[in-house]
Short mmCIF file of C-alpha atoms and ligand atoms in Angstrom, two decimals:
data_model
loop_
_atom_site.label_atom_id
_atom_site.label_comp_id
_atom_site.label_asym_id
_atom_site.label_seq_id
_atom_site.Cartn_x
_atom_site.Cartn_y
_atom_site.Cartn_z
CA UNK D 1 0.00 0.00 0.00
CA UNK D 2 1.61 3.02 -1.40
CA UNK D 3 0.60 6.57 -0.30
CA UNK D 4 0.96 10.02 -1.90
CA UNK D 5 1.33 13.29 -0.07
CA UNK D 6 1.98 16.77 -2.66
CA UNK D 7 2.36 19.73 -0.52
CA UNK D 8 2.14 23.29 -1.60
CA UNK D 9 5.58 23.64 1.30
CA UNK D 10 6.92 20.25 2.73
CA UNK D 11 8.79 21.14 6.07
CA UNK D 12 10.78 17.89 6.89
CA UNK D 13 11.65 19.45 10.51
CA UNK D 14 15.52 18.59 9.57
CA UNK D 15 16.00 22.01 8.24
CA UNK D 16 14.36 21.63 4.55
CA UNK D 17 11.19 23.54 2.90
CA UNK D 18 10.68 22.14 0.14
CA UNK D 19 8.05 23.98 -2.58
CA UNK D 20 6.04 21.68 -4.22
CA UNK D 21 7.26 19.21 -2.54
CA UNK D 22 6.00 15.44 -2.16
CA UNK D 23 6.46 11.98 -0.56
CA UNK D 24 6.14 8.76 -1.05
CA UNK D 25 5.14 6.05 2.23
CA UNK D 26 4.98 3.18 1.56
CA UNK D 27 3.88 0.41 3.99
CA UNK D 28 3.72 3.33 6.75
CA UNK D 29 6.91 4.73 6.52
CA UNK D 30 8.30 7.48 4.32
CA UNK D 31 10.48 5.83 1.31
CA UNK D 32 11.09 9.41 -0.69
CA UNK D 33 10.87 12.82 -0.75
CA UNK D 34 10.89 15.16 -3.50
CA UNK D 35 9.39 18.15 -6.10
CA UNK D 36 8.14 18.63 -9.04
CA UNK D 37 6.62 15.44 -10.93
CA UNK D 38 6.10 12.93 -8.43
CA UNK D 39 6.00 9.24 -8.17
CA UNK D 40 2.18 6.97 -9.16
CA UNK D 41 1.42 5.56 -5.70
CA UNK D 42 -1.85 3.54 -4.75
CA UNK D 43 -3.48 6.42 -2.76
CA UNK D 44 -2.92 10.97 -3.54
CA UNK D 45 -3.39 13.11 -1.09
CA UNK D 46 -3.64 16.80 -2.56
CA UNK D 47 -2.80 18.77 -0.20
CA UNK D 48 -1.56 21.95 -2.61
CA UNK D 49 -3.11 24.29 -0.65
CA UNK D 50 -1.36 22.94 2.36
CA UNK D 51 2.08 23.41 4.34
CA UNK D 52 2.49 19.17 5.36
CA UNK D 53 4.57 19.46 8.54
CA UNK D 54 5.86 16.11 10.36
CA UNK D 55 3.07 14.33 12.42
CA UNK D 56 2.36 16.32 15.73
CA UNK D 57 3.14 14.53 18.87
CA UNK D 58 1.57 15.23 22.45
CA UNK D 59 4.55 14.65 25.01
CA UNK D 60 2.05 14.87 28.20
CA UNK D 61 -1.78 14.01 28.86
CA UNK D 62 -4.54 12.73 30.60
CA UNK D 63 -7.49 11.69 28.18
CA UNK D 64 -9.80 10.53 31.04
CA UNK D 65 -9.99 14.24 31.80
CA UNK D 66 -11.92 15.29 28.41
CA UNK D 67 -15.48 13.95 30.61
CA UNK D 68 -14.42 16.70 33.84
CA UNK D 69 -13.57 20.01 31.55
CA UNK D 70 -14.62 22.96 33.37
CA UNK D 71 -14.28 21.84 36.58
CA UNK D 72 -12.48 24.57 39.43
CA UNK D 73 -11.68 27.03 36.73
CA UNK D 74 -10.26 29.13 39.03
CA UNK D 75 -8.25 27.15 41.29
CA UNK D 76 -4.63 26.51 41.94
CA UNK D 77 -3.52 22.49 40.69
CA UNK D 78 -3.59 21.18 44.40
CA UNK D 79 -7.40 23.39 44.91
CA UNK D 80 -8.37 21.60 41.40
CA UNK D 81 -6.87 17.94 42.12
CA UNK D 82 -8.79 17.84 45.90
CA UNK D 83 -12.03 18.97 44.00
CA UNK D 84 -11.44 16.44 41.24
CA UNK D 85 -10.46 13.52 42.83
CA UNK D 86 -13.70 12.64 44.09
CA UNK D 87 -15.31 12.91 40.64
CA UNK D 88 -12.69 11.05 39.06
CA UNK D 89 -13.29 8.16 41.45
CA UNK D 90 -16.31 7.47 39.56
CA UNK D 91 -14.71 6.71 36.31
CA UNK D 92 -14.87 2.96 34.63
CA UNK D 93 -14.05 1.68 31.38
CA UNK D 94 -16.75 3.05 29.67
CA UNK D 95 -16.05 6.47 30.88
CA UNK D 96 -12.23 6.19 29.79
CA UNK D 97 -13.62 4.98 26.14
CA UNK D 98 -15.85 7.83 25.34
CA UNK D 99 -13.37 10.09 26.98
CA UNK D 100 -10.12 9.30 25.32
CA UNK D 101 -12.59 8.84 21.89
CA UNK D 102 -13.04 12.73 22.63
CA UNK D 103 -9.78 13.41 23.04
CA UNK D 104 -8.02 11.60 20.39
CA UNK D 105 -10.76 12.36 17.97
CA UNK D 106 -9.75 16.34 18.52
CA UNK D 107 -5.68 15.31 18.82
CA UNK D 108 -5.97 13.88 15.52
CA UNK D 109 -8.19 16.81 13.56
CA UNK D 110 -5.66 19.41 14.90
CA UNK D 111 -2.69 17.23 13.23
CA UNK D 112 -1.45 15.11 16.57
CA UNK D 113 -0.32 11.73 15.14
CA UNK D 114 1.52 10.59 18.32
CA UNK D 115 0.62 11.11 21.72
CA UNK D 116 1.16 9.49 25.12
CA UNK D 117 -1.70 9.33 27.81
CA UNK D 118 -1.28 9.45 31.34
CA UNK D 119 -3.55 7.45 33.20
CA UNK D 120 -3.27 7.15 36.86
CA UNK D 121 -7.02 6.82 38.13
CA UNK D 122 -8.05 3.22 38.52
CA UNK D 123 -10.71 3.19 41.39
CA UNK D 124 -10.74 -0.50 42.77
CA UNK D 125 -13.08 -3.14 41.05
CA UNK D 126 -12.94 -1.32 37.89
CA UNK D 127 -11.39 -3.62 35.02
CA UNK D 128 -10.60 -3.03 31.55
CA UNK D 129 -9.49 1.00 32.30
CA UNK D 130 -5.96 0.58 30.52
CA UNK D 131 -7.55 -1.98 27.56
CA UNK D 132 -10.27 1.00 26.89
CA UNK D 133 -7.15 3.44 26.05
CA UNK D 134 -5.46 0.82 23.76
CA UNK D 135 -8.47 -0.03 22.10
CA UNK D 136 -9.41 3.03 21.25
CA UNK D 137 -6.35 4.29 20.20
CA UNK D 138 -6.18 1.34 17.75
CA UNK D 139 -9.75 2.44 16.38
CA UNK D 140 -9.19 6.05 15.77
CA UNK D 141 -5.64 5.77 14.15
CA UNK D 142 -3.43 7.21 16.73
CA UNK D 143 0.41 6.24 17.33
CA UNK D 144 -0.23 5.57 21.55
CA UNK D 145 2.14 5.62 24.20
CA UNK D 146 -0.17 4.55 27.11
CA UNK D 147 1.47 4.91 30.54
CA UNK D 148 0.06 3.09 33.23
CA UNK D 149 -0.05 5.70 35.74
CA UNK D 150 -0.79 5.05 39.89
CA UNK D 151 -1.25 6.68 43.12
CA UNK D 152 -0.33 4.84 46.14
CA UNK D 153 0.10 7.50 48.81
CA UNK D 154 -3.71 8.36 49.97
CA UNK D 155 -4.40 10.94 52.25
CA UNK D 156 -4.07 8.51 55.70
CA UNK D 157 -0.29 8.72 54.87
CA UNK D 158 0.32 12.32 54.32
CA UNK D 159 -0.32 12.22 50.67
CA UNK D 160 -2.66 14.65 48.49
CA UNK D 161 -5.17 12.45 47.12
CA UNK D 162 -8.24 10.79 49.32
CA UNK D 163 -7.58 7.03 50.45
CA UNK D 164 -10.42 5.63 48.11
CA UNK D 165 -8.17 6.39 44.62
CA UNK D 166 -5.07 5.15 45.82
CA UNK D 167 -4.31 1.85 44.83
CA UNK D 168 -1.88 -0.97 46.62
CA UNK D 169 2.02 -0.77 45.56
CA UNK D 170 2.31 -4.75 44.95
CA UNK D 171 -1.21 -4.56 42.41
CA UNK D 172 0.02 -1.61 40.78
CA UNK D 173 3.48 -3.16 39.68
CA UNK D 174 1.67 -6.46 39.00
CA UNK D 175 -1.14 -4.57 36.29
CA UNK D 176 1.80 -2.68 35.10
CA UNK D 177 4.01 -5.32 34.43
CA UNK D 178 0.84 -7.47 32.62
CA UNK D 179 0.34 -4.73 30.34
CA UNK D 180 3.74 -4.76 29.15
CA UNK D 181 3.38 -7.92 28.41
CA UNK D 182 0.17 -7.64 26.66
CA UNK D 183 0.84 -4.13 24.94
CA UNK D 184 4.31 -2.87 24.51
CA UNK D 185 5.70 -3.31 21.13
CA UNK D 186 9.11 -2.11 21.09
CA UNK D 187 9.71 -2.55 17.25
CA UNK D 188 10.35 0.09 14.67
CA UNK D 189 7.26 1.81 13.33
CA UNK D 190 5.38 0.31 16.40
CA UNK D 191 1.49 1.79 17.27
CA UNK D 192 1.62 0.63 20.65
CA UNK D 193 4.75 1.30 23.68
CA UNK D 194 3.35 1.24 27.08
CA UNK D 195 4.81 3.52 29.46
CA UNK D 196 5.69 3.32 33.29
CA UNK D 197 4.23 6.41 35.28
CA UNK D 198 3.52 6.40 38.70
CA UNK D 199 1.71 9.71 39.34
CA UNK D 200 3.70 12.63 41.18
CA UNK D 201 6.04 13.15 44.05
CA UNK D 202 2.90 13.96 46.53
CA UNK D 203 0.54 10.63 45.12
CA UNK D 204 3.41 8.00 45.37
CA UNK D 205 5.26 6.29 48.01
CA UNK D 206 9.38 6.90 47.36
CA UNK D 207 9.37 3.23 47.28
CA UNK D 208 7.29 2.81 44.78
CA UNK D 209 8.76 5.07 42.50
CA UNK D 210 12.22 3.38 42.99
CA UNK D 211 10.14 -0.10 42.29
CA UNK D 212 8.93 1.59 39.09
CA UNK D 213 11.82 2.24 37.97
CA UNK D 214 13.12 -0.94 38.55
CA UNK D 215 10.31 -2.72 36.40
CA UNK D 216 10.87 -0.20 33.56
CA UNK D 217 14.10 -0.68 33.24
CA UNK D 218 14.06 -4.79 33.17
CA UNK D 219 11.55 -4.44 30.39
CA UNK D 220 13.24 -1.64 28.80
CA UNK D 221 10.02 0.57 28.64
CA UNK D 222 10.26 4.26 29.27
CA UNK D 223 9.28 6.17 32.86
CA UNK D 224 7.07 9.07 32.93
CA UNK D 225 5.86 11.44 35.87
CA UNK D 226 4.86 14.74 37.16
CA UNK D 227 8.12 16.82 38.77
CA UNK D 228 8.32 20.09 39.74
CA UNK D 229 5.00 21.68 38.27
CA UNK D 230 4.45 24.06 41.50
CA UNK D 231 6.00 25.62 44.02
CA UNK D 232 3.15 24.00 46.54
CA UNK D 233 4.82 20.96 44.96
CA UNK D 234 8.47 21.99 45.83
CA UNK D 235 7.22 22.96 49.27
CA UNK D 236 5.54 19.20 50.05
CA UNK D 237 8.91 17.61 49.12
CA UNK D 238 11.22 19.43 51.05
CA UNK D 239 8.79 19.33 53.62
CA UNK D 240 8.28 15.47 53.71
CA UNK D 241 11.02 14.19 51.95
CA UNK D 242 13.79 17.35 52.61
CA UNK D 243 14.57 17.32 49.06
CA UNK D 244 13.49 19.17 46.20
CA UNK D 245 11.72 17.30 43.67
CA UNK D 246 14.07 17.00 40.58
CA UNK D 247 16.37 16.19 43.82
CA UNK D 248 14.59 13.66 45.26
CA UNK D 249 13.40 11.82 41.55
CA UNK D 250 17.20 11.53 40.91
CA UNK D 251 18.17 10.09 43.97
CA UNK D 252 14.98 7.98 43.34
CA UNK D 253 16.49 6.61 39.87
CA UNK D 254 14.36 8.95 38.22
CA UNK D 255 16.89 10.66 35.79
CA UNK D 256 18.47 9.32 32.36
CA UNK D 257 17.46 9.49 28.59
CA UNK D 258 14.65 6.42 29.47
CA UNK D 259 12.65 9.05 31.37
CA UNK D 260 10.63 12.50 30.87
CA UNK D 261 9.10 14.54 33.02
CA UNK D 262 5.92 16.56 32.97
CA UNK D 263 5.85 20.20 33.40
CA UNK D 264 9.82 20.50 34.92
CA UNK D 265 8.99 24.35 35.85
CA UNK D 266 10.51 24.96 39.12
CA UNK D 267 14.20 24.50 38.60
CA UNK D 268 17.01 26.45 39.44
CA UNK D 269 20.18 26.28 37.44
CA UNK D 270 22.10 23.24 38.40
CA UNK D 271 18.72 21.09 38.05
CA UNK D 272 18.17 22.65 33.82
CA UNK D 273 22.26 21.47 33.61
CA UNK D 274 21.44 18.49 35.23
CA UNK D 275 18.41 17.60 33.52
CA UNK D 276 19.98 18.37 29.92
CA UNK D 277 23.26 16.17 30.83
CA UNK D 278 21.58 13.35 31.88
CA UNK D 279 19.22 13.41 28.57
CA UNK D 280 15.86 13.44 30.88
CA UNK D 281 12.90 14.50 28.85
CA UNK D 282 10.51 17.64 29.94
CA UNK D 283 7.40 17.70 28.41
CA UNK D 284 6.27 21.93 28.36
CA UNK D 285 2.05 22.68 28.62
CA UNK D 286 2.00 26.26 29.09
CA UNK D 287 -1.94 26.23 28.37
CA UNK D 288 -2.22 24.17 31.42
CA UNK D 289 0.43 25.63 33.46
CA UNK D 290 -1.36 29.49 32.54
CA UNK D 291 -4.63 28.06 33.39
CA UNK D 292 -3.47 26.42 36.39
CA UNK D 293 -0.76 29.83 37.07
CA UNK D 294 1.44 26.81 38.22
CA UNK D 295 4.55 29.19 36.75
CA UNK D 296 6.60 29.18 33.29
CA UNK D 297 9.45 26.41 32.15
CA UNK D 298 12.51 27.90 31.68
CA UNK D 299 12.16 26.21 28.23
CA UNK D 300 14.63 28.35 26.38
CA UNK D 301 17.21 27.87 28.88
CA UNK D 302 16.07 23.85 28.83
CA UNK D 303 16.86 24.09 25.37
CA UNK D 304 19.92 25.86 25.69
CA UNK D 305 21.54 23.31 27.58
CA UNK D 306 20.79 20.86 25.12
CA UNK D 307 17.76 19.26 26.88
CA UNK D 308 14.78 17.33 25.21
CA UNK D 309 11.73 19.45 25.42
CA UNK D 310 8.84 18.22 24.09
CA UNK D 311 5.00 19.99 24.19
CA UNK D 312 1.98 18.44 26.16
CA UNK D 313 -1.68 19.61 26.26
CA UNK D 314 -2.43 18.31 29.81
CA UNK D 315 -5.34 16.66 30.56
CA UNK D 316 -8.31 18.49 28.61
CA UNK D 317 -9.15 19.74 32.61
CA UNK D 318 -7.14 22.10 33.30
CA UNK D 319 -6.65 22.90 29.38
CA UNK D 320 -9.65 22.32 28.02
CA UNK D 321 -8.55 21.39 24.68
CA UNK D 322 -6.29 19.63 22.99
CA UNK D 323 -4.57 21.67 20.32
CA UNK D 324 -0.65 21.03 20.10
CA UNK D 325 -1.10 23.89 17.06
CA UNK D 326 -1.91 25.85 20.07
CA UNK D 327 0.76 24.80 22.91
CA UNK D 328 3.32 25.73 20.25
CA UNK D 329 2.12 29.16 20.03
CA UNK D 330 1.73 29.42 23.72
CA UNK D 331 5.06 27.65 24.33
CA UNK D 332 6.68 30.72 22.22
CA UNK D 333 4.83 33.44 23.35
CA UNK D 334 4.98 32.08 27.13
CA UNK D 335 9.03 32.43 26.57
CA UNK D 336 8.77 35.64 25.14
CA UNK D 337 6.86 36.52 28.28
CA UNK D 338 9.31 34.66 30.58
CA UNK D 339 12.85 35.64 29.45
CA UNK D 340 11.56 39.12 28.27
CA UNK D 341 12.87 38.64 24.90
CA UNK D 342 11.49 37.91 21.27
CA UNK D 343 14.36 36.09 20.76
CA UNK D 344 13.44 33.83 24.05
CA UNK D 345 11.91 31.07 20.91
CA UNK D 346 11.16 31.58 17.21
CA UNK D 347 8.35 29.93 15.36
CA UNK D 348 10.32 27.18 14.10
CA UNK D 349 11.80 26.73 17.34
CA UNK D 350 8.11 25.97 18.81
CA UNK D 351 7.61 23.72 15.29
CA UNK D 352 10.41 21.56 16.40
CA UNK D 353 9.18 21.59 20.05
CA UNK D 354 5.94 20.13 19.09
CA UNK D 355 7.26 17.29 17.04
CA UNK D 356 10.80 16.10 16.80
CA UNK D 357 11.23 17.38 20.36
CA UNK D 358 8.14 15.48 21.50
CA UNK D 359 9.36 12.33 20.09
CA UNK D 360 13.00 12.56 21.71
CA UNK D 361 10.74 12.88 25.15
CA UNK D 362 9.11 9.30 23.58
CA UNK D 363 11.84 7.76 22.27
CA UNK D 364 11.12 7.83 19.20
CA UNK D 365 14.10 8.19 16.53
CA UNK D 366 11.49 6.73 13.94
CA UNK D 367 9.22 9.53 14.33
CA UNK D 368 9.13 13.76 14.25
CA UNK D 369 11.04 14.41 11.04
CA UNK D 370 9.45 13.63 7.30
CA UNK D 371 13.07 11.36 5.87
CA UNK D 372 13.25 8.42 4.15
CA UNK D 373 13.28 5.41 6.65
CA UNK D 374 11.32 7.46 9.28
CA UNK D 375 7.38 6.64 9.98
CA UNK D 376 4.85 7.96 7.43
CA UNK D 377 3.02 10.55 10.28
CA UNK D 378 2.13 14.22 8.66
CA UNK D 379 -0.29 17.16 9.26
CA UNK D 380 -1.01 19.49 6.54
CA UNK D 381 -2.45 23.06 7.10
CA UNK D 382 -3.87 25.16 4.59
CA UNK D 383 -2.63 28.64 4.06
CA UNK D 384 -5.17 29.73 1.73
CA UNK D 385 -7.64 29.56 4.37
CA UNK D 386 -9.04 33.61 6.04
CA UNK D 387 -6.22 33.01 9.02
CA UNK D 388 -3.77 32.23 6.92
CA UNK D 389 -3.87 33.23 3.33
CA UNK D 390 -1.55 36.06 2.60
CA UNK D 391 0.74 35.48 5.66
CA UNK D 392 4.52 36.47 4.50
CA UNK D 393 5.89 33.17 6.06
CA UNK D 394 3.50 30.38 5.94
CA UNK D 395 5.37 28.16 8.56
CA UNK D 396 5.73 31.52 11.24
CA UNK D 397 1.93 31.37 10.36
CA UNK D 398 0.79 28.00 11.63
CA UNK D 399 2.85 29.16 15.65
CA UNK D 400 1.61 32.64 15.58
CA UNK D 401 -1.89 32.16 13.95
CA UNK D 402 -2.30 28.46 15.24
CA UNK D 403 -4.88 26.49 13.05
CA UNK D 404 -8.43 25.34 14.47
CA UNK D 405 -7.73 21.89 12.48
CA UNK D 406 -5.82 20.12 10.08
CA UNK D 407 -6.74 20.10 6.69
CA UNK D 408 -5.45 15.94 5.92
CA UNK D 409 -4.04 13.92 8.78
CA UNK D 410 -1.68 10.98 7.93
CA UNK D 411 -0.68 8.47 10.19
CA UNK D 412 1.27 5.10 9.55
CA UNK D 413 1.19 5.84 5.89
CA UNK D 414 -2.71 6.14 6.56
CA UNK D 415 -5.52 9.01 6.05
CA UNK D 416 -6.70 9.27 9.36
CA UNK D 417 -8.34 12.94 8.86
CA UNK D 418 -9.17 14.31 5.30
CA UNK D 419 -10.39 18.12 4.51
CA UNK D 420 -10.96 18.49 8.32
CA UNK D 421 -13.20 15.26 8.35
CA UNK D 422 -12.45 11.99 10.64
CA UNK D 423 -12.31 9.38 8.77
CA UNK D 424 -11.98 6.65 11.75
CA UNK D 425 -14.94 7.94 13.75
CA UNK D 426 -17.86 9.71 13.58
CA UNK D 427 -16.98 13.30 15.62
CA UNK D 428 -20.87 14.50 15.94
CA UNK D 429 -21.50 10.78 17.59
CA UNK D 430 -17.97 11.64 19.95
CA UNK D 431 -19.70 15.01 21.07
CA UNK D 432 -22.98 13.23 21.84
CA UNK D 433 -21.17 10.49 23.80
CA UNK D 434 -18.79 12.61 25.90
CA UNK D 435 -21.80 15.38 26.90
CA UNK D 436 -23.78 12.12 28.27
CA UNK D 437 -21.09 11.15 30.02
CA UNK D 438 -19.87 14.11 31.18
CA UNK D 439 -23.32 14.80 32.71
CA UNK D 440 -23.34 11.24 34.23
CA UNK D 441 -19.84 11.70 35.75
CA UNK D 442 -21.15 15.15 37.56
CA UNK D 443 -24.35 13.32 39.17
ZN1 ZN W 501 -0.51 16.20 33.92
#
């Protein structure tokens, strides 16, 4: 199965713009690039009118969340996490499905072709949770990186979330390790790597953090968690464990080029060194983090020091979307802001951000960049459309007027979106679903 993609601009991310540029997937990865007459292939997509930009990929999320948007929309993230928690221990299966439908449905029409999801919520007698993300991912299209998330430190032992959403250390390693088993496909070109993730410094014991990081590591699976997105954070660490958080997830095991973090906004100047030097991942969500006014990344100094930053939406509750079109253009106004410079990140900066430094967070050197050998994932834009058409430079245009949707969506050498339409799903049926269940989940 041969696929087809002419662009009016084809931006491979490794430094090439190519007018009138195509390429050629074949099988679901990219076998040439080109412009000018282009190669027959089984399947066209026109996309003339288009810049075609490597696949998105969303670094950092929770899809579960897309059923509680709304919620606390004033509140600081420990205010909004002790009013959630209650509601979220009222999710199932079913509730995960139609959320993380919602959610990938609107990851893939903005041009995401790769995203991770953080799940961490499994309220006790509740099956099928993590096979609900996996199956739906498999449905809609999406490259997945599922992380099976936990919370083991309930409110009894000084931790932030109540006793009846933590789970027990020994059944969370046991489910993690099982899905692994079942899920994780470490291959080349895989659709499916399952991810280890115990929650956040204040939801998990030390121990099991250090146990997490044991498992990952025999099974060669990546680690994912939330560090340093607060000061109230940075002030329950020191408090409870004397250290600071990056401190106290390194002395944990928590560090190396198998791991990324989530937000990474409180650190001082040794931690951005240290972070860089030991290769960890930070995955950026300024929407979230200016919803939240949890604080701003120091992402041009991350990227300074030759870290891996990638961009996250956040779960869709404390974002309420889940545009990575959008993060990039917060992620570079957000530095402008920060550093007090317009040279803090340019538009192509925030491009490479949102994919090639989303899939260094994943690691994944077979994804982010449109080359021969590399996986067939792209978004196209139009630029002829009313916020675009006319803009000097087409690729500034997509950061600093980010697009509502993506015009064609290819994933796996695969139309998964064409002319802003899902082809996997049906988005009006998505809507109905999630407000029914949305409504259900409130009581
Ligand atoms: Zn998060």
């Amino acid at each position: 199965m041969s696929l087809l993609v002419r662009a009016g601009l084809l931006v491979t991310g490794t430094g090439q713009e190519i007018e009138s540029g195509w390429l050629l997937a074949k099988d679901g990865m990219i076998v040439e690039l080109g412009s000018g007459a282009a190669p027959r292939a089984d399947e066209t997509v026109d996309a003339r009118s288009c810049v075609a930009v490597p696949g998105l990929v969303n670094a950092h999320d929770h899809f579960y969340q897309w059923a509680t948007r709304g919620y606390v929309p004033d509140g600081t993230l420990f205010e909004w996490l002790r009013a959630l928690y209650p509601v979220w221990a009222r999710i199932d299966a079913e509730t995960v499905r139609v959320a993380a439908r919602a959610a990938m449905a609107r990851l893939l029409l903005c041009g995401c072709t790769l995203s991770t999801d953080h799940h961490y919520v499994f309220p006790h007698d509740r099956p099928g949770i993590f096979q609900a993300l996996v199956e739906s991912a498999q449905e809609l299209g999406l490259r997945f990186h599922p992380c099976r998330g936990s919370m083991s430190l309930g409110e009894s032992d000084g931790g932030l979330p109540p006793d009846s959403v933590v789970e027990k250390a020994e059944a969370i390693l046991t489910h993690t390790e099982a899905m692994i088993n079942r899920y994780h496909d470490p291959k080349p070109g895989s659709m499916c790597r399952v991810v280890v993730a115990p929650c956040s410094p204040f939801s998990v014991t030390p121990r099991l953090m250090r146990e997490s990081a044991e498992l990952a590591r025999k099974h060669g699976v990546r680690l994912h968690t939330h560090v340093a997105e607060t000061l109230d954070e940075e002030r329950f660490c020191l408090e409870k464990f004397g250290q600071r958080p990056v401190e106290l997830m390194e002395h944990l095991g928590w560090s190396g080029d198998d791991v990324w973090y989530a937000h990474g906004i409180h650190l001082n100047d040794a931690e951005v060194s240290r972070v860089a030097d030991a290769k960890t991942g930070v995955a950026h969500c300024p929407s979230s983090n200016m919803r939240l006014g949890a604080g701003a990344c120091r992402v041009a100094d991350l990227v300074r020091a030759g870290a891996r930053v990638g961009l996250g939406v956040d779960g869709s509750a404390s974002n309420e979307d889940a545009n990575i079109s959008v993060e990039a253009h917060q992620a570079l106004l957000l530095a402008r802001v920060r550093d007090r410079s317009p040279q803090a990140m340019d538009a192509r900066g925030a491009l490479r951000l949102a994919t090639s430094g989303g899939a260094a967070c994943l690691g994944r050197d077979d994804c982010g960049t449109l080359e021969p050998g590399k996986c067939a994932d792209v978004a196209c834009f139009r630029i002829d459309d009313l916020a675009h058409a006319g803009m000097q430079d087409p690729v500034a245009g997509l950061v600093l007027a980010p697009p509502a949707r993506a015009h064609h969506v290819i994933v796996n050498g695969r139309l998964a979106v064409r002319e802003g339409r899902l082809l996997t799903a049906d988005e009006d049926q998505i809507a109905r679903e999630i407000a029914a269940t949305s409504a259900r989940l409130a009581g």
